[in-house]
Amino acid sequence: MDTLLAEAAELLAATTNLNVTYTYNQEKIDWGTDGHLTITNRQKKFTWGVELKKRLTRQMLAKLTPGKMVLHDEKALIIAPYINEKLAELCREMQVDYLDLAGNAHLNHPPIYIDIRGRKPPPEHQIQLTRQTTGKAFQPKGMKLVMMLLLKPELVNQPMRVLADEAEIALGTVKQVLDDLKQLTFIIDKGKEGYVINEQDQLLTRWLDAYPHNMEAKLEQTLYVTHDLTEIRNTPLEPYGALWGGEVAADAYTHYLKPKTYQIYADAEAHKALLKKFRLRRLHANETEVTPIRVVEPPVAIEKIKGQLPGYATPLLVYAELLNSDDPRNLETAKRIYNDYLA
């Protein structure tokens, strides 16, 4: 982090042949930024207020407010070691300028416009990314235990057999995950107070990073259509042992989002009940003018992911789904769910 701004500025200058300078702010509290980056073009200066990130995540972007995109009448610029193309696309849609050490850049400060895409991270950073995603805690089985600890932090002091039952994983895996979390200082020993979850927001960030590949992608999912979408939308699903997730649940928790997609968590028994009750049929590959319903197996038993509202999944899963949707309109809703239920 100490050299991130300098390295990014020098790389931008070398890539564009522009006059790029930078300064660090000694006290971020006073200035609200980590530093400034300035491009001088035809004797006119264009300056950005810089925010340095060790790693940029969807959660960080979801927390951005319009005020954060313009700091002290300066455009905000996010600099990170590497910003993958999906995050970069989200930044551009949100009109957030960014730079990384791979050479990717998007700066829009008329008449300055720089857009460089598709550059891969340097080998040393790729190794760092791999290390961040290895370890039992953020692999598929470990993700279930981390989810349960995020939902019920008091579980951290329960016997390992209880944790195994809660997360529905093997006892040996529980020990490996707990050891991993302790090594990462997400679980610390407070002596007589027992163990506590440490830096819970950072633990949430790590879990969200792994969620698309190591949880969501591992769940069995089937797309269906129904003859009457309004009927299923207005019918309480809890009596069938199912829960709304995704945008429908987000709307219920925030009253802010008009759902365009429909997702239901249902185990095998509830799945059959839904098919029969609402006469669901599988979506055909060539059907495009219909609104599909995605039926997803729950990561653990359905009663463990019930949210504060009857018939809806826990806000934790809804938040993860919104961040994973690649739809910028969902980020503001995700921000509201985080503030109201997870912060």
Tab-separated table of C-alpha atoms in Angstrom:
chain	number	residue	atom	x	y	z
A	1	MET	CA	0.000	0.000	0.000
A	2	ASP	CA	2.910	2.358	0.703
A	3	THR	CA	3.937	2.464	-2.963
A	4	LEU	CA	0.603	1.688	-4.642
A	5	LEU	CA	-0.167	5.261	-5.701
A	6	ALA	CA	3.389	5.865	-6.927
A	7	GLU	CA	3.502	2.634	-8.943
A	8	ALA	CA	0.082	3.228	-10.499
A	9	ALA	CA	0.912	6.835	-11.425
A	10	GLU	CA	4.234	5.868	-12.985
A	11	LEU	CA	2.630	3.046	-14.967
A	12	LEU	CA	-0.125	5.366	-16.215
A	13	ALA	CA	2.451	7.934	-17.307
A	14	ALA	CA	4.514	5.303	-19.138
A	15	THR	CA	1.439	3.850	-20.859
A	16	THR	CA	-0.142	7.135	-21.973
A	17	ASN	CA	2.885	9.478	-22.286
A	18	LEU	CA	0.940	11.996	-20.207
A	19	ASN	CA	2.349	14.206	-17.474
A	20	VAL	CA	1.165	12.378	-14.332
A	21	THR	CA	2.065	13.485	-10.808
A	22	TYR	CA	0.877	12.385	-7.389
A	23	THR	CA	0.975	13.322	-3.721
A	24	TYR	CA	0.219	11.342	-0.576
A	25	ASN	CA	-1.926	12.742	2.229
A	26	GLN	CA	-0.324	12.223	5.616
A	27	GLU	CA	-3.637	12.393	7.464
A	28	LYS	CA	-6.537	10.718	5.666
A	29	ILE	CA	-8.913	11.787	8.480
A	30	ASP	CA	-8.349	15.446	7.629
A	31	TRP	CA	-8.561	15.091	3.863
A	32	GLY	CA	-10.840	12.096	3.377
A	33	THR	CA	-8.477	10.679	0.733
A	34	ASP	CA	-5.191	8.782	0.652
A	35	GLY	CA	-3.674	11.187	-1.830
A	36	HIS	CA	-4.078	12.952	-5.159
A	37	LEU	CA	-3.268	12.126	-8.754
A	38	THR	CA	-2.938	14.935	-11.280
A	39	ILE	CA	-2.701	14.893	-15.061
A	40	THR	CA	-1.391	18.088	-16.644
A	41	ASN	CA	-2.563	18.597	-20.207
A	42	ARG	CA	-1.902	21.810	-22.168
A	43	GLN	CA	-0.949	23.599	-18.961
A	44	LYS	CA	-4.286	22.700	-17.344
A	45	LYS	CA	-4.397	20.386	-14.345
A	46	PHE	CA	-6.971	17.643	-13.789
A	47	THR	CA	-6.916	16.177	-10.283
A	48	TRP	CA	-8.505	13.128	-8.641
A	49	GLY	CA	-8.849	12.378	-4.940
A	50	VAL	CA	-7.360	8.896	-4.511
A	51	GLU	CA	-8.684	5.994	-2.439
A	52	LEU	CA	-6.188	3.141	-2.134
A	53	LYS	CA	-7.529	-0.411	-1.732
A	54	LYS	CA	-5.543	-3.572	-1.035
A	55	ARG	CA	-8.331	-5.373	-2.855
A	56	LEU	CA	-11.461	-3.960	-4.481
A	57	THR	CA	-14.665	-5.943	-3.903
A	58	ARG	CA	-18.318	-5.665	-4.867
A	59	GLN	CA	-19.110	-4.953	-1.235
A	60	MET	CA	-16.861	-1.890	-1.280
A	61	LEU	CA	-18.540	-0.633	-4.456
A	62	ALA	CA	-21.971	-1.238	-2.941
A	63	LYS	CA	-21.047	1.004	-0.018
A	64	LEU	CA	-20.050	3.902	-2.269
A	65	THR	CA	-22.322	6.927	-2.100
A	66	PRO	CA	-22.527	9.792	-4.620
A	67	GLY	CA	-20.569	11.883	-2.131
A	68	LYS	CA	-17.776	9.329	-2.200
A	69	MET	CA	-17.449	9.647	-5.976
A	70	VAL	CA	-16.667	13.360	-5.696
A	71	LEU	CA	-14.359	14.360	-2.846
A	72	HIS	CA	-13.743	18.032	-2.033
A	73	ASP	CA	-14.901	19.005	-5.546
A	74	GLU	CA	-12.477	16.466	-7.014
A	75	LYS	CA	-13.351	13.287	-8.851
A	76	ALA	CA	-12.652	10.164	-6.822
A	77	LEU	CA	-10.194	7.584	-8.146
A	78	ILE	CA	-9.876	4.040	-6.792
A	79	ILE	CA	-6.466	2.405	-7.086
A	80	ALA	CA	-5.934	-1.283	-6.316
A	81	PRO	CA	-3.254	-3.849	-7.220
A	82	TYR	CA	-5.669	-5.551	-9.616
A	83	ILE	CA	-9.287	-4.947	-10.695
A	84	ASN	CA	-10.816	-7.781	-12.709
A	85	GLU	CA	-12.970	-7.043	-15.741
A	86	LYS	CA	-16.299	-7.725	-14.016
A	87	LEU	CA	-15.501	-5.254	-11.256
A	88	ALA	CA	-14.101	-2.829	-13.819
A	89	GLU	CA	-17.341	-3.000	-15.797
A	90	LEU	CA	-19.298	-2.306	-12.634
A	91	CYS	CA	-17.059	0.693	-11.894
A	92	ARG	CA	-17.662	2.109	-15.346
A	93	GLU	CA	-21.419	1.662	-15.036
A	94	MET	CA	-21.301	3.442	-11.661
A	95	GLN	CA	-19.059	6.153	-13.205
A	96	VAL	CA	-16.261	5.343	-10.761
A	97	ASP	CA	-12.743	5.984	-12.084
A	98	TYR	CA	-10.037	3.385	-11.349
A	99	LEU	CA	-6.425	2.329	-11.911
A	100	ASP	CA	-4.549	-0.876	-11.180
A	101	LEU	CA	-0.996	-2.178	-11.359
A	102	ALA	CA	-1.781	-4.437	-14.309
A	103	GLY	CA	-2.277	-1.295	-16.398
A	104	ASN	CA	-6.081	-1.286	-16.489
A	105	ALA	CA	-7.435	2.237	-16.248
A	106	HIS	CA	-10.616	4.244	-16.611
A	107	LEU	CA	-10.390	7.992	-16.045
A	108	ASN	CA	-13.123	10.258	-17.318
A	109	HIS	CA	-12.436	13.912	-16.531
A	110	PRO	CA	-13.279	15.807	-19.767
A	111	PRO	CA	-11.396	16.428	-21.930
A	112	ILE	CA	-9.244	13.671	-20.339
A	113	TYR	CA	-10.584	10.216	-21.196
A	114	ILE	CA	-8.507	7.073	-20.669
A	115	ASP	CA	-9.928	3.564	-21.049
A	116	ILE	CA	-7.534	0.605	-20.929
A	117	ARG	CA	-8.997	-2.890	-20.444
A	118	GLY	CA	-8.124	-6.568	-20.407
A	119	ARG	CA	-4.689	-6.474	-18.810
A	120	LYS	CA	-3.856	-9.407	-16.549
A	121	PRO	CA	-2.266	-9.082	-13.100
A	122	PRO	CA	1.501	-9.504	-12.750
A	123	PRO	CA	2.594	-13.001	-11.615
A	124	GLU	CA	3.418	-11.897	-8.072
A	125	HIS	CA	-0.093	-10.524	-7.608
A	126	GLN	CA	-1.660	-13.666	-9.089
A	127	ILE	CA	0.139	-15.666	-6.393
A	128	GLN	CA	-1.280	-13.321	-3.756
A	129	LEU	CA	-4.803	-13.773	-5.160
A	130	THR	CA	-4.400	-17.546	-5.037
A	131	ARG	CA	-3.306	-17.428	-1.419
A	132	GLN	CA	-6.347	-15.343	-0.530
A	133	THR	CA	-8.725	-17.935	-1.933
A	134	THR	CA	-7.032	-21.052	-0.561
A	135	GLY	CA	-7.505	-22.607	2.860
A	136	LYS	CA	-10.467	-24.562	4.135
A	137	ALA	CA	-12.448	-21.580	5.443
A	138	PHE	CA	-13.380	-20.219	2.017
A	139	GLN	CA	-13.700	-23.487	0.146
A	140	PRO	CA	-17.228	-24.861	-0.446
A	141	LYS	CA	-17.636	-26.802	2.811
A	142	GLY	CA	-15.884	-24.168	4.882
A	143	MET	CA	-18.112	-21.494	3.363
A	144	LYS	CA	-21.122	-23.126	5.005
A	145	LEU	CA	-19.534	-22.929	8.447
A	146	VAL	CA	-18.417	-19.325	7.914
A	147	MET	CA	-21.984	-18.481	6.848
A	148	MET	CA	-23.388	-19.986	10.034
A	149	LEU	CA	-20.838	-18.058	12.137
A	150	LEU	CA	-21.830	-14.833	10.373
A	151	LEU	CA	-25.498	-15.601	11.034
A	152	LYS	CA	-24.933	-16.681	14.642
A	153	PRO	CA	-21.557	-15.508	15.997
A	154	GLU	CA	-22.299	-17.115	19.370
A	155	LEU	CA	-21.735	-20.517	17.731
A	156	VAL	CA	-17.987	-19.881	17.914
A	157	ASN	CA	-17.974	-21.183	21.516
A	158	GLN	CA	-20.054	-24.262	20.819
A	159	PRO	CA	-18.515	-27.747	20.649
A	160	MET	CA	-17.244	-28.780	17.234
A	161	ARG	CA	-19.971	-31.427	16.960
A	162	VAL	CA	-22.609	-28.689	17.239
A	163	LEU	CA	-20.829	-26.673	14.540
A	164	ALA	CA	-20.685	-29.740	12.308
A	165	ASP	CA	-24.449	-30.203	12.696
A	166	GLU	CA	-25.173	-26.519	12.055
A	167	ALA	CA	-23.025	-26.330	8.914
A	168	GLU	CA	-23.779	-29.903	7.822
A	169	ILE	CA	-20.120	-30.730	7.286
A	170	ALA	CA	-17.736	-33.349	8.677
A	171	LEU	CA	-16.250	-32.936	12.141
A	172	GLY	CA	-12.720	-32.993	10.740
A	173	THR	CA	-13.574	-30.179	8.328
A	174	VAL	CA	-14.858	-28.065	11.225
A	175	LYS	CA	-11.477	-28.288	12.959
A	176	GLN	CA	-9.624	-27.365	9.771
A	177	VAL	CA	-11.886	-24.362	9.169
A	178	LEU	CA	-11.604	-23.147	12.769
A	179	ASP	CA	-7.808	-23.475	12.646
A	180	ASP	CA	-7.804	-21.500	9.390
A	181	LEU	CA	-9.973	-18.737	10.856
A	182	LYS	CA	-7.778	-18.538	13.950
A	183	GLN	CA	-4.647	-18.272	11.827
A	184	LEU	CA	-6.304	-15.456	9.862
A	185	THR	CA	-7.263	-13.826	13.215
A	186	PHE	CA	-10.974	-13.944	12.377
A	187	ILE	CA	-11.386	-15.963	15.593
A	188	ILE	CA	-9.466	-14.827	18.665
A	189	ASP	CA	-9.244	-16.163	22.220
A	190	LYS	CA	-10.448	-13.650	24.826
A	191	GLY	CA	-9.512	-15.812	27.799
A	192	LYS	CA	-12.371	-16.107	30.289
A	193	GLU	CA	-14.744	-14.578	27.733
A	194	GLY	CA	-14.030	-17.443	25.360
A	195	TYR	CA	-13.585	-17.142	21.605
A	196	VAL	CA	-15.030	-14.223	19.639
A	197	ILE	CA	-15.428	-13.393	15.961
A	198	ASN	CA	-12.887	-10.690	15.158
A	199	GLU	CA	-13.158	-8.176	12.290
A	200	GLN	CA	-16.569	-9.518	11.326
A	201	ASP	CA	-16.969	-7.054	8.453
A	202	GLN	CA	-13.679	-8.221	6.941
A	203	LEU	CA	-14.756	-11.842	7.395
A	204	LEU	CA	-17.975	-10.985	5.574
A	205	THR	CA	-15.935	-9.443	2.745
A	206	ARG	CA	-13.820	-12.577	2.364
A	207	TRP	CA	-16.947	-14.763	2.396
A	208	LEU	CA	-18.608	-12.558	-0.236
A	209	ASP	CA	-15.511	-12.761	-2.442
A	210	ALA	CA	-15.718	-16.552	-2.457
A	211	TYR	CA	-19.530	-16.753	-2.599
A	212	PRO	CA	-19.999	-16.791	-6.418
A	213	HIS	CA	-17.623	-19.701	-7.054
A	214	ASN	CA	-17.543	-21.613	-3.779
A	215	MET	CA	-21.159	-21.452	-2.686
A	216	GLU	CA	-23.638	-20.152	-5.251
A	217	ALA	CA	-22.140	-22.122	-8.137
A	218	LYS	CA	-22.201	-25.338	-6.089
A	219	LEU	CA	-25.968	-25.235	-5.460
A	220	GLU	CA	-28.277	-27.173	-7.746
A	221	GLN	CA	-30.425	-24.718	-9.707
A	222	THR	CA	-33.289	-25.183	-12.163
A	223	LEU	CA	-35.121	-22.600	-14.248
A	224	TYR	CA	-38.908	-22.882	-14.573
A	225	VAL	CA	-41.800	-20.899	-16.000
A	226	THR	CA	-45.349	-20.704	-14.708
A	227	HIS	CA	-48.636	-19.825	-16.348
A	228	ASP	CA	-49.368	-17.308	-13.582
A	229	LEU	CA	-46.388	-15.455	-12.147
A	230	THR	CA	-48.655	-13.217	-10.051
A	231	GLU	CA	-50.099	-16.236	-8.235
A	232	ILE	CA	-46.769	-17.591	-7.050
A	233	ARG	CA	-45.489	-14.089	-6.298
A	234	ASN	CA	-48.440	-13.408	-3.976
A	235	THR	CA	-48.602	-16.832	-2.318
A	236	PRO	CA	-46.753	-17.327	1.010
A	237	LEU	CA	-44.098	-19.954	0.357
A	238	GLU	CA	-43.258	-20.904	3.935
A	239	PRO	CA	-46.105	-23.459	4.193
A	240	TYR	CA	-44.443	-25.295	1.297
A	241	GLY	CA	-41.060	-25.270	3.045
A	242	ALA	CA	-39.596	-22.755	0.591
A	243	LEU	CA	-38.208	-19.215	0.845
A	244	TRP	CA	-37.930	-16.302	-1.540
A	245	GLY	CA	-34.396	-15.072	-2.143
A	246	GLY	CA	-32.816	-12.599	-4.575
A	247	GLU	CA	-34.670	-9.520	-5.740
A	248	VAL	CA	-38.076	-10.560	-4.376
A	249	ALA	CA	-36.628	-10.890	-0.882
A	250	ALA	CA	-34.664	-7.660	-1.354
A	251	ASP	CA	-37.905	-5.861	-2.175
A	252	ALA	CA	-39.555	-7.296	0.942
A	253	TYR	CA	-36.699	-6.125	3.186
A	254	THR	CA	-36.239	-2.661	1.675
A	255	HIS	CA	-39.408	-1.766	-0.292
A	256	TYR	CA	-36.968	-0.176	-2.718
A	257	LEU	CA	-36.470	-2.603	-5.600
A	258	LYS	CA	-38.957	-3.703	-8.235
A	259	PRO	CA	-38.014	-7.345	-8.896
A	260	LYS	CA	-37.044	-8.374	-12.411
A	261	THR	CA	-35.720	-11.811	-11.448
A	262	TYR	CA	-37.251	-14.493	-9.238
A	263	GLN	CA	-35.372	-16.935	-7.037
A	264	ILE	CA	-36.747	-19.493	-4.578
A	265	TYR	CA	-34.827	-21.667	-2.115
A	266	ALA	CA	-36.398	-25.105	-1.877
A	267	ASP	CA	-35.171	-28.520	-0.772
A	268	ALA	CA	-36.197	-31.658	-2.661
A	269	GLU	CA	-39.554	-32.026	-0.902
A	270	ALA	CA	-40.492	-28.361	-1.231
A	271	HIS	CA	-39.324	-28.434	-4.845
A	272	LYS	CA	-41.851	-31.155	-5.678
A	273	ALA	CA	-44.611	-29.295	-3.836
A	274	LEU	CA	-43.957	-26.113	-5.813
A	275	LEU	CA	-43.968	-27.963	-9.129
A	276	LYS	CA	-47.353	-29.471	-8.344
A	277	LYS	CA	-49.001	-26.395	-6.788
A	278	PHE	CA	-47.941	-23.834	-9.394
A	279	ARG	CA	-47.640	-26.162	-12.378
A	280	LEU	CA	-44.064	-25.156	-13.038
A	281	ARG	CA	-42.360	-26.476	-16.156
A	282	ARG	CA	-38.754	-26.294	-17.179
A	283	LEU	CA	-37.622	-23.309	-19.211
A	284	HIS	CA	-36.801	-24.259	-22.789
A	285	ALA	CA	-33.491	-23.138	-24.256
A	286	ASN	CA	-35.149	-21.003	-26.947
A	287	GLU	CA	-37.622	-19.217	-24.652
A	288	THR	CA	-36.719	-15.560	-24.270
A	289	GLU	CA	-40.024	-13.720	-23.872
A	290	VAL	CA	-40.839	-15.223	-20.470
A	291	THR	CA	-39.805	-14.473	-16.886
A	292	PRO	CA	-38.117	-17.553	-15.423
A	293	ILE	CA	-38.232	-18.653	-11.801
A	294	ARG	CA	-34.958	-20.014	-10.485
A	295	VAL	CA	-35.411	-22.785	-7.895
A	296	VAL	CA	-32.217	-23.270	-5.881
A	297	GLU	CA	-31.316	-25.885	-3.306
A	298	PRO	CA	-30.488	-24.229	0.042
A	299	PRO	CA	-26.842	-24.388	1.183
A	300	VAL	CA	-28.015	-25.873	4.507
A	301	ALA	CA	-31.393	-26.975	5.856
A	302	ILE	CA	-34.043	-24.418	4.920
A	303	GLU	CA	-34.945	-23.510	8.514
A	304	LYS	CA	-31.350	-22.356	9.109
A	305	ILE	CA	-31.517	-19.662	6.435
A	306	LYS	CA	-34.907	-18.190	7.334
A	307	GLY	CA	-34.804	-14.418	7.560
A	308	GLN	CA	-36.498	-11.887	9.788
A	309	LEU	CA	-39.553	-11.892	7.517
A	310	PRO	CA	-41.641	-15.083	7.172
A	311	GLY	CA	-41.154	-16.737	3.800
A	312	TYR	CA	-37.916	-14.927	2.934
A	313	ALA	CA	-34.266	-15.992	3.119
A	314	THR	CA	-31.852	-14.375	5.541
A	315	PRO	CA	-30.609	-10.895	4.507
A	316	LEU	CA	-27.053	-12.293	4.458
A	317	LEU	CA	-27.828	-14.520	1.470
A	318	VAL	CA	-29.958	-11.851	-0.200
A	319	TYR	CA	-27.086	-9.377	0.131
A	320	ALA	CA	-24.652	-11.875	-1.418
A	321	GLU	CA	-27.070	-12.557	-4.290
A	322	LEU	CA	-27.497	-8.859	-5.072
A	323	LEU	CA	-23.747	-8.262	-5.131
A	324	ASN	CA	-23.331	-11.274	-7.410
A	325	SER	CA	-26.010	-10.176	-9.865
A	326	ASP	CA	-23.857	-7.916	-12.103
A	327	ASP	CA	-26.793	-5.482	-12.169
A	328	PRO	CA	-25.823	-1.980	-10.981
A	329	ARG	CA	-29.416	-1.193	-9.960
A	330	ASN	CA	-29.085	-3.843	-7.241
A	331	LEU	CA	-26.127	-2.165	-5.540
A	332	GLU	CA	-28.166	0.591	-3.901
A	333	THR	CA	-30.580	-2.032	-2.575
A	334	ALA	CA	-27.650	-4.125	-1.343
A	335	LYS	CA	-26.338	-1.064	0.475
A	336	ARG	CA	-29.685	-0.652	2.236
A	337	ILE	CA	-29.774	-4.302	3.270
A	338	TYR	CA	-26.245	-4.044	4.642
A	339	ASN	CA	-27.038	-0.896	6.631
A	340	ASP	CA	-30.352	-2.175	7.978
A	341	TYR	CA	-29.504	-5.815	8.715
A	342	LEU	CA	-25.766	-6.551	8.562
A	343	ALA	CA	-23.804	-3.511	9.744
